[in-house]
Amino acid sequence: MADSWMVVGLGNPGPNYAGNRHNAGHMVLDELAARVGGSFTLDAPRKANVLAGRLGIGGPRVVLVKPTTYMNVSGGPVGQIAKFFGVTEENVIVVHDEIDIPFASIKLKRGGSEGGHNGLKSVSQVLGSRDYLRVRVGVGRPPGRMDTADWVLQNFSKTEVKDLPFLIDDAADATELLIKEGLVAAQQKFHGKADQASKA
């Protein structure tokens, strides 16, 4: 379906990971599901929670996907569901945590390096391409010499949790704008916000 989009939220399964920085993608997908007005259904054979609907009345068709696999093998469900719904890589959007962006900032891009993100590496490998869209949810870098893996597998701090709903809302807005108006329009709106945040 040429007018269909697939939005994938990366994260790890289960309640032990639900509040982790690494699960920012899942959090954004939950917000988008609320906006679509539906509930995720488990697609057991393809190992993902899936919701198909429209963004607004008469809006674009979207398939929201939260893989139920661990992050580093997210690509399998993404590839299978894209094939099932006939969504090409150009219309695949992956929402994920990004340590190279300050907390509470959003940036968007198409293609390029995965930046060491194992979920993105898995998606690129299965799709056979890096040429998909990314909504990058800033979680910031770990303090001191803390290992990056330890950092992203921790829950957001008490201070961050206060601003987390605004970050998730912004990321969902960015995803909607990306679908409805394109990459440049979304970048112009949200990259300005990110630049202001980094100077604050």
PDB file of C-alpha atoms in Angstrom, residues 1-134:
ATOM      1  CA  MET A   1       0.000   0.000   0.000  1.00  0.00           C
ATOM      2  CA  ALA A   2       1.820   3.070  -1.276  1.00  0.00           C
ATOM      3  CA  ASP A   3       0.120   5.458   1.141  1.00  0.00           C
ATOM      4  CA  SER A   4       0.870   3.328   4.207  1.00  0.00           C
ATOM      5  CA  TRP A   5       3.532   4.066   6.803  1.00  0.00           C
ATOM      6  CA  MET A   6       5.058   1.800   9.393  1.00  0.00           C
ATOM      7  CA  VAL A   7       6.265   3.310  12.657  1.00  0.00           C
ATOM      8  CA  VAL A   8       8.485   1.077  14.787  1.00  0.00           C
ATOM      9  CA  GLY A   9       9.259   1.801  18.429  1.00  0.00           C
ATOM     10  CA  LEU A  10      12.432   0.080  19.612  1.00  0.00           C
ATOM     11  CA  GLY A  11      12.762  -1.272  23.138  1.00  0.00           C
ATOM     12  CA  ASN A  12      13.126  -4.399  25.248  1.00  0.00           C
ATOM     13  CA  PRO A  13      10.135  -6.516  26.317  1.00  0.00           C
ATOM     14  CA  GLY A  14       8.695  -6.882  29.795  1.00  0.00           C
ATOM     15  CA  PRO A  15       8.079  -4.711  32.872  1.00  0.00           C
ATOM     16  CA  ASN A  16      11.701  -4.787  34.032  1.00  0.00           C
ATOM     17  CA  TYR A  17      12.716  -2.691  31.011  1.00  0.00           C
ATOM     18  CA  ALA A  18       9.593  -0.557  30.593  1.00  0.00           C
ATOM     19  CA  GLY A  19      11.006   2.584  32.241  1.00  0.00           C
ATOM     20  CA  ASN A  20      14.507   2.331  30.752  1.00  0.00           C
ATOM     21  CA  ARG A  21      16.014   5.034  28.549  1.00  0.00           C
ATOM     22  CA  HIS A  22      16.456   2.301  25.915  1.00  0.00           C
ATOM     23  CA  ASN A  23      12.655   1.921  25.795  1.00  0.00           C
ATOM     24  CA  ALA A  24      11.920   5.481  24.711  1.00  0.00           C
ATOM     25  CA  GLY A  25      10.719   4.117  21.366  1.00  0.00           C
ATOM     26  CA  HIS A  26       8.086   1.958  23.034  1.00  0.00           C
ATOM     27  CA  MET A  27       6.897   4.946  25.079  1.00  0.00           C
ATOM     28  CA  VAL A  28       6.427   7.066  21.957  1.00  0.00           C
ATOM     29  CA  LEU A  29       4.496   4.261  20.225  1.00  0.00           C
ATOM     30  CA  ASP A  30       2.129   4.044  23.201  1.00  0.00           C
ATOM     31  CA  GLU A  31       1.410   7.768  22.790  1.00  0.00           C
ATOM     32  CA  LEU A  32       0.830   7.356  19.049  1.00  0.00           C
ATOM     33  CA  ALA A  33      -1.519   4.432  19.730  1.00  0.00           C
ATOM     34  CA  ALA A  34      -3.575   6.666  22.013  1.00  0.00           C
ATOM     35  CA  ARG A  35      -3.803   9.234  19.220  1.00  0.00           C
ATOM     36  CA  VAL A  36      -4.818   6.622  16.648  1.00  0.00           C
ATOM     37  CA  GLY A  37      -7.449   5.473  19.133  1.00  0.00           C
ATOM     38  CA  GLY A  38      -6.739   1.770  19.319  1.00  0.00           C
ATOM     39  CA  SER A  39      -4.942  -0.917  21.247  1.00  0.00           C
ATOM     40  CA  PHE A  40      -1.973  -3.056  20.299  1.00  0.00           C
ATOM     41  CA  THR A  41      -2.644  -6.698  19.424  1.00  0.00           C
ATOM     42  CA  LEU A  42       0.009  -9.381  19.732  1.00  0.00           C
ATOM     43  CA  ASP A  43       1.079 -10.801  16.366  1.00  0.00           C
ATOM     44  CA  ALA A  44       2.751 -13.877  17.829  1.00  0.00           C
ATOM     45  CA  PRO A  45       4.111 -15.372  14.571  1.00  0.00           C
ATOM     46  CA  ARG A  46       5.852 -12.083  13.714  1.00  0.00           C
ATOM     47  CA  LYS A  47       6.872 -11.364  17.331  1.00  0.00           C
ATOM     48  CA  ALA A  48       5.425  -7.888  17.683  1.00  0.00           C
ATOM     49  CA  ASN A  49       2.570  -5.872  19.126  1.00  0.00           C
ATOM     50  CA  VAL A  50       0.796  -4.247  16.179  1.00  0.00           C
ATOM     51  CA  LEU A  51      -1.863  -1.582  15.684  1.00  0.00           C
ATOM     52  CA  ALA A  52      -3.083  -0.518  12.238  1.00  0.00           C
ATOM     53  CA  GLY A  53      -5.157   2.637  11.875  1.00  0.00           C
ATOM     54  CA  ARG A  54      -5.171   6.225  10.620  1.00  0.00           C
ATOM     55  CA  LEU A  55      -3.628   9.417  11.965  1.00  0.00           C
ATOM     56  CA  GLY A  56      -6.784  11.472  12.293  1.00  0.00           C
ATOM     57  CA  ILE A  57     -10.018  11.195  10.332  1.00  0.00           C
ATOM     58  CA  GLY A  58      -9.119  10.470   6.728  1.00  0.00           C
ATOM     59  CA  GLY A  59      -5.447  10.764   7.630  1.00  0.00           C
ATOM     60  CA  PRO A  60      -2.540   8.620   6.477  1.00  0.00           C
ATOM     61  CA  ARG A  61      -2.670   4.880   7.113  1.00  0.00           C
ATOM     62  CA  VAL A  62      -0.156   3.817   9.747  1.00  0.00           C
ATOM     63  CA  VAL A  63       0.978   0.504  11.165  1.00  0.00           C
ATOM     64  CA  LEU A  64       2.412   0.927  14.662  1.00  0.00           C
ATOM     65  CA  VAL A  65       4.859  -1.792  15.690  1.00  0.00           C
ATOM     66  CA  LYS A  66       6.525  -2.665  18.995  1.00  0.00           C
ATOM     67  CA  PRO A  67       8.704  -5.770  18.562  1.00  0.00           C
ATOM     68  CA  THR A  68       8.389  -8.224  21.465  1.00  0.00           C
ATOM     69  CA  THR A  69      11.936  -9.470  20.879  1.00  0.00           C
ATOM     70  CA  TYR A  70      14.994  -8.065  22.588  1.00  0.00           C
ATOM     71  CA  MET A  71      16.442  -4.906  21.061  1.00  0.00           C
ATOM     72  CA  ASN A  72      19.360  -6.530  19.249  1.00  0.00           C
ATOM     73  CA  VAL A  73      17.061  -8.756  17.135  1.00  0.00           C
ATOM     74  CA  SER A  74      14.335  -6.161  16.421  1.00  0.00           C
ATOM     75  CA  GLY A  75      14.944  -6.388  12.694  1.00  0.00           C
ATOM     76  CA  GLY A  76      13.186  -9.735  12.228  1.00  0.00           C
ATOM     77  CA  PRO A  77       9.715  -8.507  13.251  1.00  0.00           C
ATOM     78  CA  VAL A  78      10.228  -5.218  11.402  1.00  0.00           C
ATOM     79  CA  GLY A  79      11.068  -6.975   8.134  1.00  0.00           C
ATOM     80  CA  GLN A  80       8.209  -9.455   8.388  1.00  0.00           C
ATOM     81  CA  ILE A  81       5.555  -6.864   9.216  1.00  0.00           C
ATOM     82  CA  ALA A  82       6.746  -4.453   6.524  1.00  0.00           C
ATOM     83  CA  LYS A  83       6.422  -7.288   3.999  1.00  0.00           C
ATOM     84  CA  PHE A  84       2.994  -8.329   5.334  1.00  0.00           C
ATOM     85  CA  PHE A  85       1.567  -4.794   5.040  1.00  0.00           C
ATOM     86  CA  GLY A  86       3.419  -3.964   1.832  1.00  0.00           C
ATOM     87  CA  VAL A  87       5.323  -1.012   3.321  1.00  0.00           C
ATOM     88  CA  THR A  88       8.560  -0.093   1.537  1.00  0.00           C
ATOM     89  CA  GLU A  89      11.683   0.995   3.428  1.00  0.00           C
ATOM     90  CA  GLU A  90      11.114   4.631   2.355  1.00  0.00           C
ATOM     91  CA  ASN A  91       7.947   4.638   4.486  1.00  0.00           C
ATOM     92  CA  VAL A  92       9.465   2.918   7.526  1.00  0.00           C
ATOM     93  CA  ILE A  93      10.067   5.174  10.537  1.00  0.00           C
ATOM     94  CA  VAL A  94      12.064   3.868  13.498  1.00  0.00           C
ATOM     95  CA  VAL A  95      11.707   5.695  16.822  1.00  0.00           C
ATOM     96  CA  HIS A  96      14.629   5.088  19.158  1.00  0.00           C
ATOM     97  CA  ASP A  97      16.694   6.428  22.051  1.00  0.00           C
ATOM     98  CA  GLU A  98      19.777   8.438  21.080  1.00  0.00           C
ATOM     99  CA  ILE A  99      22.699   9.103  23.445  1.00  0.00           C
ATOM    100  CA  ASP A 100      24.307  11.641  21.088  1.00  0.00           C
ATOM    101  CA  ILE A 101      21.397  14.054  21.592  1.00  0.00           C
ATOM    102  CA  PRO A 102      20.738  15.849  24.915  1.00  0.00           C
ATOM    103  CA  PHE A 103      17.804  14.668  27.004  1.00  0.00           C
ATOM    104  CA  ALA A 104      14.473  16.263  26.025  1.00  0.00           C
ATOM    105  CA  SER A 105      15.585  16.948  22.427  1.00  0.00           C
ATOM    106  CA  ILE A 106      14.364  15.352  19.196  1.00  0.00           C
ATOM    107  CA  LYS A 107      16.174  15.024  15.888  1.00  0.00           C
ATOM    108  CA  LEU A 108      15.160  13.313  12.661  1.00  0.00           C
ATOM    109  CA  LYS A 109      17.066  11.889   9.718  1.00  0.00           C
ATOM    110  CA  ARG A 110      16.917   9.407   6.880  1.00  0.00           C
ATOM    111  CA  GLY A 111      19.662   6.817   6.567  1.00  0.00           C
ATOM    112  CA  GLY A 112      23.228   7.155   7.790  1.00  0.00           C
ATOM    113  CA  SER A 113      25.128   5.354  10.501  1.00  0.00           C
ATOM    114  CA  GLU A 114      23.410   3.424  13.288  1.00  0.00           C
ATOM    115  CA  GLY A 115      25.807   5.027  15.786  1.00  0.00           C
ATOM    116  CA  GLY A 116      26.410   1.786  17.680  1.00  0.00           C
ATOM    117  CA  HIS A 117      22.672   1.263  18.337  1.00  0.00           C
ATOM    118  CA  ASN A 118      22.108  -2.496  18.173  1.00  0.00           C
ATOM    119  CA  GLY A 119      18.396  -2.169  17.437  1.00  0.00           C
ATOM    120  CA  LEU A 120      19.100  -0.011  14.386  1.00  0.00           C
ATOM    121  CA  LYS A 121      21.859  -2.367  13.256  1.00  0.00           C
ATOM    122  CA  SER A 122      19.396  -5.265  13.334  1.00  0.00           C
ATOM    123  CA  VAL A 123      16.761  -3.309  11.376  1.00  0.00           C
ATOM    124  CA  SER A 124      19.301  -2.242   8.734  1.00  0.00           C
ATOM    125  CA  GLN A 125      20.565  -5.791   8.359  1.00  0.00           C
ATOM    126  CA  VAL A 126      17.110  -7.284   7.832  1.00  0.00           C
ATOM    127  CA  LEU A 127      15.813  -4.512   5.546  1.00  0.00           C
ATOM    128  CA  GLY A 128      19.060  -4.678   3.582  1.00  0.00           C
ATOM    129  CA  SER A 129      19.263  -0.904   3.723  1.00  0.00           C
ATOM    130  CA  ARG A 130      19.877   2.029   6.053  1.00  0.00           C
ATOM    131  CA  ASP A 131      17.581   4.224   3.975  1.00  0.00           C
ATOM    132  CA  TYR A 132      14.704   4.415   6.448  1.00  0.00           C
ATOM    133  CA  LEU A 133      13.592   7.344   8.576  1.00  0.00           C
ATOM    134  CA  ARG A 134      14.583   7.752  12.217  1.00  0.00           C
TER     135      ARG A 134
END
